[in-house]
Amino acid sequence: MSFPATRLSVVARIKSEDAETRRLAFASLIDAYWKPTYKYLRLKWNLDPEEAADLTQDFFTTTLEKDVIGR
């Protein structure tokens, strides 16, 4: 499975001043990228399912908390 193409319109909505717009945009990115990120960690790093799921969750949590995409 490959990573989906990045939808720049969704990334742009993450920079919105409206909190609900930002939340929905980030949820859209998580929906698109969670599974490919998880599979990448499982296959490329040879992680067990639980560890890959934890790291995937940590990645998205940190990305949201630190506003990595919004910056």
Short mmCIF file of the C-alpha atoms (twelve columns), coordinates in Angstrom:
data_MODEL
# 
_entry.id   MODEL 
# 
loop_
_atom_site.group_PDB 
_atom_site.id 
_atom_site.type_symbol 
_atom_site.label_atom_id 
_atom_site.label_alt_id 
_atom_site.label_comp_id 
_atom_site.label_asym_id 
_atom_site.label_seq_id 
_atom_site.Cartn_x 
_atom_site.Cartn_y 
_atom_site.Cartn_z 
_atom_site.pdbx_PDB_model_num 
ATOM 1  C CA . MET A 1  0.000   0.000  0.000  1 
ATOM 2  C CA . SER A 2  1.372   3.395  -0.923 1 
ATOM 3  C CA . PHE A 3  0.751   6.697  0.774  1 
ATOM 4  C CA . PRO A 4  -2.158  8.668  -0.699 1 
ATOM 5  C CA . ALA A 5  -1.513  11.886 -2.553 1 
ATOM 6  C CA . THR A 6  -1.487  14.865 -0.234 1 
ATOM 7  C CA . ARG A 7  -4.550  17.018 -0.673 1 
ATOM 8  C CA . LEU A 8  -3.245  20.537 -0.295 1 
ATOM 9  C CA . SER A 9  -6.763  21.866 0.280  1 
ATOM 10 C CA . VAL A 10 -6.963  19.764 3.462  1 
ATOM 11 C CA . VAL A 11 -3.554  20.975 4.602  1 
ATOM 12 C CA . ALA A 12 -4.671  24.556 3.980  1 
ATOM 13 C CA . ARG A 13 -7.780  24.008 6.146  1 
ATOM 14 C CA . ILE A 14 -5.548  22.941 9.041  1 
ATOM 15 C CA . LYS A 15 -4.326  26.541 9.105  1 
ATOM 16 C CA . SER A 16 -7.891  27.871 9.458  1 
ATOM 17 C CA . GLU A 17 -8.751  30.135 12.369 1 
ATOM 18 C CA . ASP A 18 -11.935 28.101 12.925 1 
ATOM 19 C CA . ALA A 19 -11.293 25.264 15.406 1 
ATOM 20 C CA . GLU A 20 -13.953 22.976 13.911 1 
ATOM 21 C CA . THR A 21 -12.502 23.398 10.408 1 
ATOM 22 C CA . ARG A 22 -9.042  22.515 11.755 1 
ATOM 23 C CA . ARG A 23 -10.404 19.481 13.602 1 
ATOM 24 C CA . LEU A 24 -12.217 18.135 10.545 1 
ATOM 25 C CA . ALA A 25 -9.192  18.702 8.316  1 
ATOM 26 C CA . PHE A 26 -6.872  16.906 10.700 1 
ATOM 27 C CA . ALA A 27 -9.372  14.044 11.042 1 
ATOM 28 C CA . SER A 28 -9.391  13.762 7.260  1 
ATOM 29 C CA . LEU A 29 -5.606  13.454 7.182  1 
ATOM 30 C CA . ILE A 30 -5.659  10.838 9.920  1 
ATOM 31 C CA . ASP A 31 -8.268  8.848  7.994  1 
ATOM 32 C CA . ALA A 32 -6.084  8.948  4.888  1 
ATOM 33 C CA . TYR A 33 -2.677  8.331  6.489  1 
ATOM 34 C CA . TRP A 34 -3.178  6.210  9.612  1 
ATOM 35 C CA . LYS A 35 -3.236  2.842  7.874  1 
ATOM 36 C CA . PRO A 36 -0.319  3.527  5.466  1 
ATOM 37 C CA . THR A 37 1.765   4.898  8.364  1 
ATOM 38 C CA . TYR A 38 0.984   1.855  10.473 1 
ATOM 39 C CA . LYS A 39 1.826   -0.531 7.631  1 
ATOM 40 C CA . TYR A 40 5.069   1.313  6.932  1 
ATOM 41 C CA . LEU A 41 6.148   0.886  10.559 1 
ATOM 42 C CA . ARG A 42 5.153   -2.783 10.569 1 
ATOM 43 C CA . LEU A 43 6.930   -3.660 7.331  1 
ATOM 44 C CA . LYS A 44 9.942   -1.346 7.194  1 
ATOM 45 C CA . TRP A 45 10.783  -1.346 10.904 1 
ATOM 46 C CA . ASN A 46 9.582   -4.918 11.496 1 
ATOM 47 C CA . LEU A 47 7.471   -3.903 14.506 1 
ATOM 48 C CA . ASP A 48 4.816   -6.016 16.139 1 
ATOM 49 C CA . PRO A 49 1.219   -4.831 15.637 1 
ATOM 50 C CA . GLU A 50 0.810   -3.241 19.072 1 
ATOM 51 C CA . GLU A 51 4.090   -1.317 18.912 1 
ATOM 52 C CA . ALA A 52 3.361   -0.091 15.383 1 
ATOM 53 C CA . ALA A 53 -0.109  1.052  16.448 1 
ATOM 54 C CA . ASP A 54 1.320   2.869  19.483 1 
ATOM 55 C CA . LEU A 55 3.966   4.651  17.391 1 
ATOM 56 C CA . THR A 56 1.409   5.586  14.753 1 
ATOM 57 C CA . GLN A 57 -0.863  7.031  17.421 1 
ATOM 58 C CA . ASP A 58 2.071   8.879  19.012 1 
ATOM 59 C CA . PHE A 59 3.027   10.346 15.644 1 
ATOM 60 C CA . PHE A 60 -0.438  11.765 14.996 1 
ATOM 61 C CA . THR A 61 -0.872  12.943 18.594 1 
ATOM 62 C CA . THR A 62 2.456   14.791 18.549 1 
ATOM 63 C CA . THR A 63 1.707   16.246 15.129 1 
ATOM 64 C CA . LEU A 64 -1.601  17.618 16.411 1 
ATOM 65 C CA . GLU A 65 -0.332  18.815 19.806 1 
ATOM 66 C CA . LYS A 66 2.672   20.633 18.354 1 
ATOM 67 C CA . ASP A 67 0.680   21.994 15.383 1 
ATOM 68 C CA . VAL A 68 3.341   20.636 13.033 1 
ATOM 69 C CA . ILE A 69 1.195   20.892 9.914  1 
ATOM 70 C CA . GLY A 70 -0.351  24.237 10.839 1 
ATOM 71 C CA . ARG A 71 3.065   25.820 11.105 1 
# 
